[in-house]
CSV table of C-alpha atoms in Angstrom, one decimal:
chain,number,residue,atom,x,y,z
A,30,UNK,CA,-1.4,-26.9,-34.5
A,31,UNK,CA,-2.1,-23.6,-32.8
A,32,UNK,CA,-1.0,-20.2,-33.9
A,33,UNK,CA,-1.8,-16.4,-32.6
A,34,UNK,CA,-3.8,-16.0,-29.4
A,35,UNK,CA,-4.5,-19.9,-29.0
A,36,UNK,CA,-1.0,-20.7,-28.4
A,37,UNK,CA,0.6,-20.6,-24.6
A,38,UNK,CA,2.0,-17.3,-25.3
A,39,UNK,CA,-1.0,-15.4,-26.8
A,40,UNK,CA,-2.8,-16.8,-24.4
A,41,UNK,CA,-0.4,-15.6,-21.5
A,42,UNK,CA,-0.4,-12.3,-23.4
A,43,UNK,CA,-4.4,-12.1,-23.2
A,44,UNK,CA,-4.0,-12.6,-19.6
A,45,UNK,CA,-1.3,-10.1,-18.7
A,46,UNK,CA,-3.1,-7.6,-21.5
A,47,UNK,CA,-6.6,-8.3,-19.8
A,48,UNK,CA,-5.4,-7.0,-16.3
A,49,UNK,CA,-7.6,-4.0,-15.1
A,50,UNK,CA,-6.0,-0.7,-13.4
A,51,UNK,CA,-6.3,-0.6,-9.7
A,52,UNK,CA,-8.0,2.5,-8.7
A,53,UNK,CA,-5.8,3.8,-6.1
A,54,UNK,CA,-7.3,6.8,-3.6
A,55,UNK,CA,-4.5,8.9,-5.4
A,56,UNK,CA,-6.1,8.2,-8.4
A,57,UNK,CA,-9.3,9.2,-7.9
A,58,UNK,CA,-8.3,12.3,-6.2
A,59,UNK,CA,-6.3,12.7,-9.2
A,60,UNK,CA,-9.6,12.1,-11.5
A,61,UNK,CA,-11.6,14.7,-9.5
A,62,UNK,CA,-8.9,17.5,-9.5
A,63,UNK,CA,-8.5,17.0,-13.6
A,64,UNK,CA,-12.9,17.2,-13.6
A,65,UNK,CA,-12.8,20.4,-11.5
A,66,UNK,CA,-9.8,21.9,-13.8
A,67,UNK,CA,-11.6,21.2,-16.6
A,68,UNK,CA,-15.2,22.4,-15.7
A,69,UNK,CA,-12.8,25.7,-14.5
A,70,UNK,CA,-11.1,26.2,-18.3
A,71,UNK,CA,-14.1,25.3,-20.0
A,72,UNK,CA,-16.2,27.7,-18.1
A,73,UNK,CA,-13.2,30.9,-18.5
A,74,UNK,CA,-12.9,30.2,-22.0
A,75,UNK,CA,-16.3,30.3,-22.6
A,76,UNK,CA,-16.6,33.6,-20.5
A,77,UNK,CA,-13.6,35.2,-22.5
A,78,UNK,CA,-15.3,34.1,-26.0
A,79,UNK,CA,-18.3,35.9,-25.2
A,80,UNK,CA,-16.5,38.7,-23.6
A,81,UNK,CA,-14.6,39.2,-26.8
A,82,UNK,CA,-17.7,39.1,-28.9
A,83,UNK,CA,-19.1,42.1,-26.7
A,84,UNK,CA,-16.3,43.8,-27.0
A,85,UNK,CA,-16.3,43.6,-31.2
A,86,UNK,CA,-13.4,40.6,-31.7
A,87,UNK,CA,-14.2,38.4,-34.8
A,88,UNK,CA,-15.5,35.0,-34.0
A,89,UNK,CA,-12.3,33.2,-35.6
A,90,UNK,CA,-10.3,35.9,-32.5
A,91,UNK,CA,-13.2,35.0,-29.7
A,92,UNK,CA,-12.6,31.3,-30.7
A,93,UNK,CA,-8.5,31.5,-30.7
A,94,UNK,CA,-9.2,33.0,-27.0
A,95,UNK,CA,-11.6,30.8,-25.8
A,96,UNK,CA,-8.9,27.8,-27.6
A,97,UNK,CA,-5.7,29.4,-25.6
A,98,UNK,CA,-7.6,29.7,-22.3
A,99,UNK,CA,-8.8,26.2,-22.2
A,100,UNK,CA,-5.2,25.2,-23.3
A,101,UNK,CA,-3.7,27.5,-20.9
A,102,UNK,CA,-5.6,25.7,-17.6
A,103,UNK,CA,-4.3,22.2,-18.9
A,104,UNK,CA,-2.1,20.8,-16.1
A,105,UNK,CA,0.5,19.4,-18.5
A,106,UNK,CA,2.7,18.3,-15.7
A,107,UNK,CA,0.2,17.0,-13.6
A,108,UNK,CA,0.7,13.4,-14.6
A,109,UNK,CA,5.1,13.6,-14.9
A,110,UNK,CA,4.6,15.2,-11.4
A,111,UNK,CA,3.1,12.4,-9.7
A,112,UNK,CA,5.2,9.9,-11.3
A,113,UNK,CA,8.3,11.1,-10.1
A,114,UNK,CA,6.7,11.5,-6.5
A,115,UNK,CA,5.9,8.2,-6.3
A,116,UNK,CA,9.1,6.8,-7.6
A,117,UNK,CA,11.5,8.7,-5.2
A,118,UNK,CA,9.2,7.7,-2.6
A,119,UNK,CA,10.1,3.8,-4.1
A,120,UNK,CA,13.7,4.7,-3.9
A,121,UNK,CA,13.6,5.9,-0.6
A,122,UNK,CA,11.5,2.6,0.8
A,123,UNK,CA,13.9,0.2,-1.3
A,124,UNK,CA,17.1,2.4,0.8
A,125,UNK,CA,15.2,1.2,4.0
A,126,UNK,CA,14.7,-2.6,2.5
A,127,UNK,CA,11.5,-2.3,0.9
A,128,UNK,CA,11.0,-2.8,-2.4
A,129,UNK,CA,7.7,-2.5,-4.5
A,130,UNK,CA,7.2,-3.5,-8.0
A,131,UNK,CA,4.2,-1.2,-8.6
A,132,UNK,CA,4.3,2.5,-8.0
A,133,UNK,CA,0.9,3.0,-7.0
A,134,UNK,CA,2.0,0.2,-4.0
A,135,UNK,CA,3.9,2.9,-3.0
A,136,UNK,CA,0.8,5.1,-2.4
A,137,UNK,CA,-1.1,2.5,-0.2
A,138,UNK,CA,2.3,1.2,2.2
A,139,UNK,CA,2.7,5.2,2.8
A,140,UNK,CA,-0.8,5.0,4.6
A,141,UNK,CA,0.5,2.5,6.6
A,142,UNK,CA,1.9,3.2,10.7
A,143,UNK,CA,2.3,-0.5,11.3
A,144,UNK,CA,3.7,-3.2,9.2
A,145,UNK,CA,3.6,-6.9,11.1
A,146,UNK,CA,5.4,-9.7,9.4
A,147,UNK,CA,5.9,-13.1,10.2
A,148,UNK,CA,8.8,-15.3,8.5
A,149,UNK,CA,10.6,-16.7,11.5
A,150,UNK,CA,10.2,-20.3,10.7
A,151,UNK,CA,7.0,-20.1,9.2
A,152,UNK,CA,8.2,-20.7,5.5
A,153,UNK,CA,11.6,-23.3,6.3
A,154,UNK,CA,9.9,-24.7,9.4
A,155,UNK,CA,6.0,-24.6,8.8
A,156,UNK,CA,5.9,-23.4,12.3
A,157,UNK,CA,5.9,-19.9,13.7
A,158,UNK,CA,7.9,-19.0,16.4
A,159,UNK,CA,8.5,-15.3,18.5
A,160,UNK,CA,12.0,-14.7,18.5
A,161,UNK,CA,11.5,-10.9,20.4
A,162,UNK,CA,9.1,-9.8,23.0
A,163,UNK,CA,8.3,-5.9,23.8
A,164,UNK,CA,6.2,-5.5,27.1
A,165,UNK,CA,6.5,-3.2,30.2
A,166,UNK,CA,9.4,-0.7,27.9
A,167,UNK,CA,11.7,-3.5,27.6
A,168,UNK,CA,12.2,-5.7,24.6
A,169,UNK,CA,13.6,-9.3,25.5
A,170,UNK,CA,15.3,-11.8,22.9
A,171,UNK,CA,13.9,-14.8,23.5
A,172,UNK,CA,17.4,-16.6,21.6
A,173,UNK,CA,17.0,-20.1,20.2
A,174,UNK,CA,14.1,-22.5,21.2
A,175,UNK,CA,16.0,-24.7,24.0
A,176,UNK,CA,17.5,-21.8,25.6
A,177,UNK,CA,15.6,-21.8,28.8
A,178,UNK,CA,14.6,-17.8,28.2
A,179,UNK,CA,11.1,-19.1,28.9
A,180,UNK,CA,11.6,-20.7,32.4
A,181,UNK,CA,13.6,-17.3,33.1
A,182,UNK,CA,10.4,-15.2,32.1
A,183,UNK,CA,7.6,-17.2,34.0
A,184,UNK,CA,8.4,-15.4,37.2
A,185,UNK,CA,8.4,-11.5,35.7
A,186,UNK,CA,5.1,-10.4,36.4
A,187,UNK,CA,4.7,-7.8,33.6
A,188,UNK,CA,5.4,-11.0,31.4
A,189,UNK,CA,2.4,-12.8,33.1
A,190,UNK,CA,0.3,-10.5,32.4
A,191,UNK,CA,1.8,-10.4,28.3
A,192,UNK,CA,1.1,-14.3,28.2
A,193,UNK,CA,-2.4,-14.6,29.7
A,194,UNK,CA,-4.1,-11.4,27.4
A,195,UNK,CA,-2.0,-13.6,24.7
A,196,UNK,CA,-3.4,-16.8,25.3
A,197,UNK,CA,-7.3,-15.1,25.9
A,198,UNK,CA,-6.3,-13.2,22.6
A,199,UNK,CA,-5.4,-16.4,20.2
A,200,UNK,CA,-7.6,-18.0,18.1
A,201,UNK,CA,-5.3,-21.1,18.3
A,202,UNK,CA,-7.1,-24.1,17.3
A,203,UNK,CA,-5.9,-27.2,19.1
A,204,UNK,CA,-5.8,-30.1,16.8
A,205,UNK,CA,-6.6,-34.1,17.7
A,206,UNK,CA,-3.9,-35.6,19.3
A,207,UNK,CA,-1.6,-33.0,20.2
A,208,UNK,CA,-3.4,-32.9,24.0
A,209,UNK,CA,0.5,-33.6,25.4
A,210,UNK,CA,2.2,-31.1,22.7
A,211,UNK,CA,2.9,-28.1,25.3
A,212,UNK,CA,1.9,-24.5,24.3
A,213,UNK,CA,5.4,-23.2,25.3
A,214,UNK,CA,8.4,-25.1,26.6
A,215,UNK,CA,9.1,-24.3,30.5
């Protein structure tokens, strides 16, 4: 019989207590404006301790200065401030359908232009299909796979061009015998 940390749920524990922090670019910016900010107070309450001590202060009041000017450069919000930036910035992405379950997620999708996805099939079919096209400032709906769209398109030029710098782009690999299996149905 097992108990603590070698039963399953001490030993799930370990593994969800054992995950390490993902160093976001935020985060280290974060990091290096807290070193800079402290290197700052240190150095001005340093400067006002011996400043007071020129000037005939005590030691105990050059020490309660140099104390309340390190204290007074502490960016107490600094941490409450990015928190609530990043999760407004999740509730806005989860109005517009996307929803993240980590808040520094947040930081890396808002670096992105481009987001491509595939699901069209790929998951309920195992096949991927293109249901849109966008060439030449037009975007055409392909519709269903036996709806002859294809056949239609094979004469547009501007879609010519589309499939050949597709099919010189793929890195479709053709398995054994599926010679007859046509690339796309005219």
């Amino acid at each position: 019989m097992a108990v603590g940390d070698k039963t399953c749920i001490g030993r799930i524990a370990d593994l969800a207590s054992g995950m390490d922090g993902i160093d976001t670019p935020i985060a280290r910016e974060v990091e290096y404006f807290v070193k800079i900010i402290s290197v700052v107070a240190g150095l001005l309450g340093v400067s006002f301790f011996i400043v007071s001590l020129c000037m005939g202060y005590s030691v105990l009041s050059s020490g309660i200065f140099l104390v309340a000017i390190i204290v007074a450069n502490v960016p107490e919000g600094l941490l409450v401030t990015f928190t609530v930036i990043l999760a407004l910035t999740a509730k806005r992405m989860a109005a517009k359908n996307c929803v993240v379950r980590q808040l520094h997620a947040v930081e890396t999708l808002g670096s992105c232009s481009v987001i491509c996805s595939d699901k069209t099939g790929t998951l309920t079919q195992n096949k991927m299909t293109v249901a849109h096209l966008w060439y030449a400032d037009k975007i055409v709906d392909l519709g269903h796979e036996d709806s002859g769209k294809p056949q239609e398109l094979s004469g547009d030029p501007g879609f010519s061009e589309l499939f050949r710098v597709a099919a010189l782009c793929s890195r479709a690999k053709f398995l054994d015998g599926q010679d007859n299996v046509p690339i796309m149905k005219r």
